[in-house]
Coordinates of C-alpha atoms in Angstrom, one line a residue:
M1 CA -17.7 4.6 15.0
T2 CA -18.8 3.2 18.3
I3 CA -21.3 0.4 17.6
T4 CA -23.4 -0.8 20.5
A5 CA -25.7 -3.8 20.9
V6 CA -28.8 -1.7 20.2
D7 CA -27.5 -0.4 16.9
D8 CA -28.5 -2.0 13.6
V9 CA -25.1 -1.5 12.0
V10 CA -23.2 -4.8 11.8
E11 CA -19.6 -4.5 13.0
L12 CA -17.4 -6.3 10.5
N13 CA -13.8 -7.6 10.8
P14 CA -11.5 -10.1 9.0
S15 CA -13.0 -12.9 11.2
N16 CA -16.6 -12.5 10.2
F17 CA -16.4 -10.7 6.9
N18 CA -16.4 -13.8 4.7
R19 CA -19.3 -15.4 6.6
E20 CA -21.4 -12.3 6.9
V21 CA -20.9 -10.6 3.6
I22 CA -19.2 -12.7 0.9
Q23 CA -21.3 -15.8 1.5
S24 CA -24.5 -13.9 2.0
D25 CA -27.3 -13.4 -0.5
S26 CA -28.1 -10.0 1.0
L27 CA -27.2 -6.6 -0.4
W28 CA -24.7 -4.9 1.8
L29 CA -23.8 -1.2 2.3
I30 CA -20.5 -1.1 4.1
E31 CA -18.6 1.9 5.5
F32 CA -14.8 1.7 5.7
Y33 CA -13.8 4.2 8.5
A34 CA -11.0 5.2 10.8
P35 CA -11.7 6.2 14.4
W36 CA -9.7 9.5 14.1
C37 CA -11.5 10.6 10.9
G38 CA -13.8 13.7 11.5
H39 CA -15.9 13.0 8.4
C40 CA -16.5 9.5 9.7
Q41 CA -17.7 10.8 13.1
N42 CA -20.0 13.2 11.3
L43 CA -21.5 10.3 9.3
T44 CA -22.1 8.0 12.3
P45 CA -25.6 9.2 13.3
D46 CA -26.9 9.1 9.7
W47 CA -25.3 5.8 9.1
K48 CA -27.0 4.3 12.2
K49 CA -30.4 5.9 11.3
A50 CA -30.2 4.5 7.8
A51 CA -29.3 1.0 9.2
T52 CA -32.4 1.1 11.3
A53 CA -34.6 2.2 8.4
L54 CA -33.2 -0.6 6.2
K55 CA -33.4 -3.4 8.8
G56 CA -34.5 -6.6 7.3
I57 CA -34.2 -5.2 3.8
V58 CA -30.6 -4.3 3.2
K59 CA -27.6 -5.1 5.5
V60 CA -25.6 -2.1 6.8
G61 CA -22.1 -2.7 8.1
A62 CA -19.0 -0.8 9.2
I63 CA -15.3 -1.8 9.2
D64 CA -12.5 0.0 11.2
A65 CA -10.2 -0.1 8.2
D66 CA -7.4 1.6 10.1
Q67 CA -7.3 -1.4 12.4
H68 CA -8.1 -4.0 9.7
K69 CA -5.8 -2.7 7.0
S70 CA -6.0 -6.0 5.1
L71 CA -9.7 -5.6 4.4
G72 CA -9.3 -2.0 3.4
G73 CA -6.4 -2.9 1.1
Q74 CA -8.3 -5.8 -0.5
Y75 CA -11.0 -3.4 -1.7
G76 CA -8.7 -0.5 -2.7
V77 CA -9.8 1.8 0.2
R78 CA -7.6 5.0 -0.1
G79 CA -9.4 7.4 2.2
F80 CA -12.1 7.6 4.9
P81 CA -15.0 7.2 5.0
T82 CA -15.4 5.1 1.9
I83 CA -18.8 3.5 1.3
K84 CA -19.1 0.4 -0.9
I85 CA -22.2 -1.5 -2.1
F86 CA -21.7 -5.3 -2.1
G87 CA -24.4 -6.6 -4.5
A88 CA -24.6 -9.4 -7.0
N89 CA -20.8 -9.8 -7.3
K90 CA -19.6 -9.6 -3.8
N91 CA -16.0 -9.6 -4.9
K92 CA -16.4 -6.5 -7.1
P93 CA -18.3 -4.0 -4.9
E94 CA -19.4 -0.7 -6.4
D95 CA -18.5 2.7 -4.9
Y96 CA -21.4 4.5 -3.3
Q97 CA -21.5 8.0 -4.9
G98 CA -24.6 9.4 -3.1
G99 CA -25.1 11.9 -0.4
R100 CA -24.2 11.4 3.3
S101 CA -27.6 12.0 4.9
S102 CA -29.7 9.1 6.2
Q103 CA -32.3 9.8 3.5
A104 CA -29.7 9.8 0.7
I105 CA -28.1 6.5 2.0
V106 CA -31.5 4.8 2.2
E107 CA -32.4 5.9 -1.4
G108 CA -29.0 4.7 -2.7
A109 CA -29.6 1.3 -1.0
M110 CA -33.1 1.0 -2.5
N111 CA -31.8 1.8 -6.0
A112 CA -29.1 -0.8 -5.7
L113 CA -31.6 -3.3 -4.4
R114 CA -34.0 -2.6 -7.3
S115 CA -31.1 -3.3 -9.7
L116 CA -30.2 -6.5 -8.0
V117 CA -33.8 -7.8 -8.1
K118 CA -34.1 -6.9 -11.8
E119 CA -30.9 -8.9 -12.5
R120 CA -32.3 -11.9 -10.7
L121 CA -35.6 -11.6 -12.5
S122 CA -33.8 -11.6 -15.8
G123 CA -31.9 -14.7 -14.8
K124 CA -28.5 -13.0 -14.7
S125 CA -27.8 -13.8 -11.0
G126 CA -29.3 -16.7 -9.1
G127 CA -28.7 -17.5 -5.4
S128 CA -25.4 -16.8 -3.7
D129 CA -22.9 -15.2 -5.9
Y130 CA -20.2 -16.8 -3.8
S131 CA -21.3 -20.4 -4.4
R132 CA -21.8 -19.7 -8.1
Q133 CA -18.3 -18.4 -8.5
V134 CA -16.8 -21.4 -6.8
Q135 CA -18.8 -23.7 -9.1
E136 CA -17.5 -21.7 -12.1
G137 CA -13.9 -22.2 -10.8
Q138 CA -13.5 -18.5 -10.2
S139 CA -12.6 -19.3 -6.6
G140 CA -14.4 -16.3 -5.0
G141 CA -12.4 -13.4 -6.4
G142 CA -9.1 -15.1 -7.2
S143 CA -8.0 -17.5 -9.9
K144 CA -6.5 -20.9 -9.2
K145 CA -3.7 -20.0 -11.6
D146 CA -2.1 -17.8 -8.9
V147 CA -1.8 -20.8 -6.6
V148 CA 1.4 -22.6 -7.5
E149 CA 1.0 -26.4 -7.8
L150 CA 3.9 -28.0 -5.9
T151 CA 5.2 -31.5 -6.3
D152 CA 7.9 -33.9 -5.0
D153 CA 9.9 -32.9 -8.1
N154 CA 9.6 -29.1 -8.1
F155 CA 9.3 -28.3 -4.3
D156 CA 13.0 -27.8 -3.4
K157 CA 13.8 -25.7 -6.4
M158 CA 10.7 -23.5 -6.2
V159 CA 10.3 -23.1 -2.5
L160 CA 13.5 -23.9 -0.6
D161 CA 16.0 -22.4 -3.1
S162 CA 14.0 -19.3 -4.1
G163 CA 14.7 -17.0 -1.2
D164 CA 11.1 -15.8 -1.3
V165 CA 8.4 -16.4 1.3
W166 CA 5.9 -19.2 0.7
L167 CA 2.7 -20.2 2.3
V168 CA 2.0 -23.8 1.4
E169 CA -1.2 -25.7 1.8
F170 CA -1.0 -29.5 2.1
F171 CA -4.4 -30.9 1.1
A172 CA -6.3 -34.1 0.2
P173 CA -8.9 -34.0 -2.6
W174 CA -11.5 -35.8 -0.5
C175 CA -11.2 -33.4 2.5
G176 CA -14.2 -31.1 3.1
H177 CA -12.3 -28.5 5.0
C178 CA -9.8 -28.3 2.1
K179 CA -12.7 -27.7 -0.3
N180 CA -14.0 -24.9 1.9
L181 CA -10.5 -23.3 2.0
E182 CA -9.9 -23.6 -1.8
P183 CA -11.7 -20.4 -2.9
E184 CA -10.2 -18.4 0.0
W185 CA -6.7 -19.7 -0.8
A186 CA -7.1 -18.8 -4.5
A187 CA -8.5 -15.3 -3.7
A188 CA -5.7 -14.7 -1.3
A189 CA -3.1 -15.9 -3.8
S190 CA -4.2 -13.4 -6.4
A191 CA -4.2 -10.5 -3.9
V192 CA -0.9 -11.4 -2.3
K193 CA 0.8 -11.8 -5.7
E194 CA -0.3 -8.3 -6.7
Q195 CA 0.4 -6.6 -3.4
T196 CA 3.9 -8.1 -2.9
K197 CA 4.8 -7.8 -6.6
G198 CA 5.3 -11.6 -6.7
K199 CA 7.6 -11.8 -3.6
V200 CA 5.2 -13.9 -1.5
H201 CA 3.7 -17.0 -3.0
L202 CA 0.8 -19.3 -2.1
G203 CA 1.3 -22.9 -3.1
A204 CA -0.6 -26.2 -2.7
V205 CA 0.6 -29.8 -2.4
D206 CA -1.8 -32.8 -3.0
A207 CA -0.4 -34.8 -0.1
T208 CA -2.2 -38.0 -1.2
V209 CA -0.1 -37.9 -4.4
H210 CA 3.2 -36.4 -3.2
Q211 CA 3.6 -38.5 -0.1
G212 CA 7.3 -37.8 0.1
L213 CA 6.7 -34.1 0.9
A214 CA 3.9 -34.9 3.3
S215 CA 6.1 -37.4 5.2
R216 CA 9.1 -34.9 5.2
Y217 CA 7.0 -32.2 6.9
G218 CA 5.1 -34.5 9.2
I219 CA 1.6 -33.8 7.8
R220 CA -1.0 -35.5 10.0
G221 CA -4.2 -33.8 9.0
F222 CA -5.8 -31.7 6.2
P223 CA -5.5 -29.0 5.4
T224 CA -2.2 -28.2 7.0
I225 CA -0.6 -24.8 6.1
K226 CA 3.1 -24.2 6.6
I227 CA 5.2 -21.0 6.2
F228 CA 8.6 -21.3 4.5
R229 CA 11.3 -18.6 4.8
K230 CA 14.8 -18.8 3.5
G231 CA 17.3 -20.3 6.0
E232 CA 14.5 -21.0 8.6
E233 CA 12.7 -24.1 9.7
P234 CA 9.1 -24.2 8.3
E235 CA 6.6 -22.8 10.7
D236 CA 2.9 -23.8 11.2
Y237 CA 0.4 -21.2 10.0
Q238 CA -1.9 -20.5 13.0
G239 CA -4.2 -17.8 11.6
G240 CA -7.8 -17.8 10.4
R241 CA -8.9 -19.5 7.1
S242 CA -10.6 -16.5 5.4
R243 CA -8.9 -14.8 2.5
S244 CA -8.5 -11.6 4.6
D245 CA -6.7 -13.5 7.4
I246 CA -4.4 -15.2 4.9
I247 CA -3.6 -11.9 3.1
A248 CA -2.9 -10.1 6.4
R249 CA -0.4 -12.8 7.5
A250 CA 1.2 -12.9 4.1
M251 CA 1.6 -9.1 4.1
D252 CA 3.2 -9.3 7.6
L253 CA 5.6 -11.9 6.4
F254 CA 6.4 -9.8 3.3
S255 CA 7.2 -6.6 5.3
D256 CA 9.2 -8.6 7.9
N257 CA 11.4 -10.0 5.1
A258 CA 11.4 -7.1 2.7
P259 CA 14.6 -5.1 2.3
P260 CA 14.2 -1.4 2.9
P261 CA 13.1 0.4 -0.3
E262 CA 15.7 1.9 -2.5
L263 CA 16.5 5.6 -2.1
L264 CA 16.7 7.0 -5.6
E265 CA 18.1 10.2 -6.9
I266 CA 15.7 12.0 -9.3
L267 CA 17.6 11.8 -12.5
S268 CA 14.7 11.7 -15.0
E269 CA 11.0 12.0 -15.3
D270 CA 10.7 8.2 -15.4
I271 CA 12.2 7.8 -11.9
L272 CA 9.8 10.3 -10.3
K273 CA 6.7 9.1 -12.2
K274 CA 7.3 5.4 -11.6
T275 CA 8.1 5.8 -7.9
C276 CA 5.2 8.2 -7.2
E277 CA 2.6 6.3 -9.2
D278 CA 3.6 2.8 -8.0
Y279 CA 3.4 3.6 -4.3
Q280 CA 0.8 5.1 -2.1
L281 CA 3.2 7.9 -1.0
C282 CA 6.5 9.1 -2.4
V283 CA 8.8 10.8 0.1
I284 CA 11.1 13.4 -1.5
A285 CA 14.0 15.2 0.0
V286 CA 15.6 18.3 -1.5
L287 CA 19.1 18.4 -0.2
P288 CA 21.5 21.4 -0.1
H289 CA 23.9 22.0 -3.0
I290 CA 27.0 19.8 -2.8
L291 CA 29.1 23.0 -2.4
D292 CA 27.2 23.8 0.8
T293 CA 27.6 20.4 2.5
G294 CA 30.4 18.4 0.8
A295 CA 30.1 14.7 0.4
A296 CA 30.2 14.0 4.2
G297 CA 27.3 16.3 4.9
R298 CA 25.2 14.9 2.0
N299 CA 25.9 11.4 3.1
G300 CA 24.7 12.3 6.6
Y301 CA 21.3 13.4 5.2
L302 CA 21.0 10.3 3.0
E303 CA 21.8 8.1 5.9
V304 CA 18.9 9.7 7.9
M305 CA 16.6 9.0 5.0
M306 CA 17.7 5.4 4.6
K307 CA 17.1 4.8 8.3
M308 CA 13.6 6.2 7.9
A309 CA 13.0 4.1 4.8
E310 CA 13.9 1.0 6.9
K311 CA 11.7 2.1 9.8
Y312 CA 8.7 2.6 7.5
K313 CA 9.3 -0.2 5.1
K314 CA 6.0 -1.9 6.0
K315 CA 4.2 1.1 4.5
M316 CA 5.5 0.4 1.0
W317 CA 6.4 4.0 0.2
G318 CA 8.8 5.3 -2.4
W319 CA 11.9 7.3 -1.4
L320 CA 13.6 9.9 -3.6
W321 CA 16.1 12.8 -3.3
T322 CA 17.4 15.6 -5.5
E323 CA 19.9 18.5 -5.1
A324 CA 18.6 22.0 -4.5
G325 CA 18.3 23.8 -7.8
A326 CA 18.4 20.7 -10.0
Q327 CA 14.6 20.3 -10.3
M328 CA 13.2 23.8 -10.0
D329 CA 9.7 23.0 -11.3
L330 CA 9.4 20.2 -8.7
E331 CA 10.5 22.6 -5.9
A332 CA 8.0 25.2 -7.1
S333 CA 5.1 22.7 -7.3
L334 CA 5.8 21.8 -3.7
G335 CA 6.4 25.4 -2.5
I336 CA 10.0 24.6 -1.4
G337 CA 11.9 26.7 -4.0
G338 CA 15.0 28.7 -3.1
F339 CA 15.4 28.4 0.6
G340 CA 15.2 26.2 3.7
Y341 CA 17.3 23.2 2.6
P342 CA 17.2 20.3 3.4
A343 CA 13.5 20.1 2.8
M344 CA 11.1 17.1 2.6
A345 CA 7.7 16.5 1.1
A346 CA 5.4 13.5 0.8
I347 CA 3.3 13.2 -2.3
N348 CA 0.1 11.2 -2.9
A349 CA 0.1 11.0 -6.7
R350 CA -3.4 9.6 -6.9
K351 CA -4.9 12.6 -5.1
M352 CA -2.1 15.0 -6.2
K353 CA -1.8 16.2 -2.6
F354 CA 1.4 16.7 -0.7
A355 CA 2.5 17.5 2.9
L356 CA 5.7 19.3 3.9
L357 CA 8.1 18.5 6.7
R358 CA 7.8 21.4 9.2
G359 CA 10.1 20.0 11.9
S360 CA 13.8 19.2 11.8
F361 CA 15.4 17.1 9.1
S362 CA 16.4 14.5 11.6
E363 CA 15.3 11.0 12.6
T364 CA 13.0 12.4 15.2
G365 CA 11.6 15.2 13.1
I366 CA 11.0 13.0 10.0
H367 CA 9.6 10.2 12.2
E368 CA 7.0 12.6 13.7
F369 CA 6.1 13.9 10.2
L370 CA 5.6 10.4 8.7
R371 CA 3.8 9.1 11.8
D372 CA 1.3 11.9 11.5
L373 CA 0.8 11.2 7.8
S374 CA 0.3 7.5 8.3
V375 CA -2.6 8.1 10.7
G376 CA -4.1 10.8 8.5
R377 CA -3.0 13.8 10.5
G378 CA -1.1 16.8 9.2
S379 CA -2.0 19.5 6.7
T380 CA -1.9 18.8 3.0
A381 CA -2.0 21.0 -0.1
T382 CA -2.6 20.4 -3.8
V383 CA 0.5 19.8 -5.9
G384 CA 1.1 23.0 -8.0
G385 CA -0.5 22.7 -11.4
G386 CA -2.4 19.6 -10.2
A387 CA 0.0 17.2 -11.9
L388 CA 3.6 16.0 -11.5
P389 CA 5.9 18.7 -12.7
K390 CA 8.4 18.6 -15.6
I391 CA 11.6 16.9 -14.5
N392 CA 15.1 17.7 -16.0
T393 CA 17.3 14.8 -16.9
V394 CA 20.5 15.2 -14.8
E395 CA 23.7 13.3 -14.2
P396 CA 23.9 11.3 -11.0
W397 CA 25.9 12.5 -8.1
D398 CA 29.4 11.0 -8.3
G399 CA 29.8 10.7 -4.5
K400 CA 32.5 13.4 -4.3
D401 CA 32.8 16.9 -2.9
G402 CA 31.7 19.5 -5.3
E403 CA 34.2 21.7 -7.2
L404 CA 33.8 25.4 -7.8
P405 CA 33.5 26.2 -11.5
V406 CA 36.8 27.3 -13.0
E407 CA 36.6 30.9 -14.1
D408 CA 38.8 32.4 -17.0
E409 CA 41.8 34.2 -15.6
Y410 CA 42.7 37.7 -16.8
D411 CA 46.2 39.1 -16.9
L412 CA 45.8 42.7 -15.8
S413 CA 49.4 43.8 -16.3
D414 CA 48.7 45.0 -19.9
V415 CA 45.5 46.9 -19.1
D416 CA 45.9 50.7 -19.1
L417 CA 44.1 52.1 -16.1
D418 CA 42.4 55.4 -16.6
D419 CA 44.0 58.4 -14.9
D420 CA 40.9 58.6 -12.7
F421 CA 42.0 55.4 -11.1
E422 CA 45.6 56.6 -10.4
R423 CA 46.1 57.4 -6.7
D424 CA 46.6 61.1 -5.9
E425 CA 49.7 61.9 -4.0
L426 CA 49.1 63.5 -0.7

């Protein structure tokens, strides 16, 4: 969406989102879009028209969620365009379910506004939801329990010896800027804990109490935020102070330090289910039978996959493989069955959609396939049956060349051949 100065749509980003939306008393309708998305482009004229009609009544915004992935991720945006209504509880927006015409958007906004006014009238919601949550100790969408309290006694063990990444705030209880940061820090701590599965931590040190730590790290002003990574000198955090800025930096640190995801053989239903349901995408290779490639050939294919898993580790995708013929229901549900090995598919288990690798099973071919998927290009189809297929429990590959099955041997010396089979003499 191209937003110009004359438009009534507010362009939002991580720098202004907290100020404009979270701390505002206004009702907001916000579109999360991607510049390459055709449906988003179709929506643009109606979105701008609705914004003009609602000017002064309801705020209408737009976020390039392809560029600002941290904001999209924070609000669970999975596809484009996604429209959300930020009403009484700004940290729990509702999905807009109405039509995409300017008329429908305006009606949806007015209905949401009526609900908000009724709530205020009944005394359920007074003033800014943001300030109320801070007073209640909810810290604007996060809980203080996810911020780790660090002290002179526990700092070395928890931070320096852990091997994980830490963002640590050094604060003073009397400091106004620290108080402003507190709800953002708490909200970011909760989001980061969930998104990194506990691998990146946000901590806080009361530097007026734990002066040994403040002195060790040369703390001169408050709040000071430092980044701690295993084996490296602490680094000053230079980013913005909103939750989305903090989350974005934490996710960058996580992906920089994360090992590549494991490449798992599909041995049971649990492995497929857990991998595909835990990650946005699961990338599955169906490799030729071991008798067709031998161990060296198979390891070559697995090596290509591991290189791609490393290359795309920031995407947090799951990576799986199986041998041709071992999981026939899976092959059938992806339209792979019976030919064209090695094959590859990427499944979005939430939408039950998949895409097939059409190019070569090589670093270049797979990179092009995954790059197109990551920007929303490439054709997709629905997984056969609309659900993950039945998976056989199989033994893991032992890493060796395959062996042909031993057939029973017959001794033909005692078999009487019919006269018909005796050779005629010339």
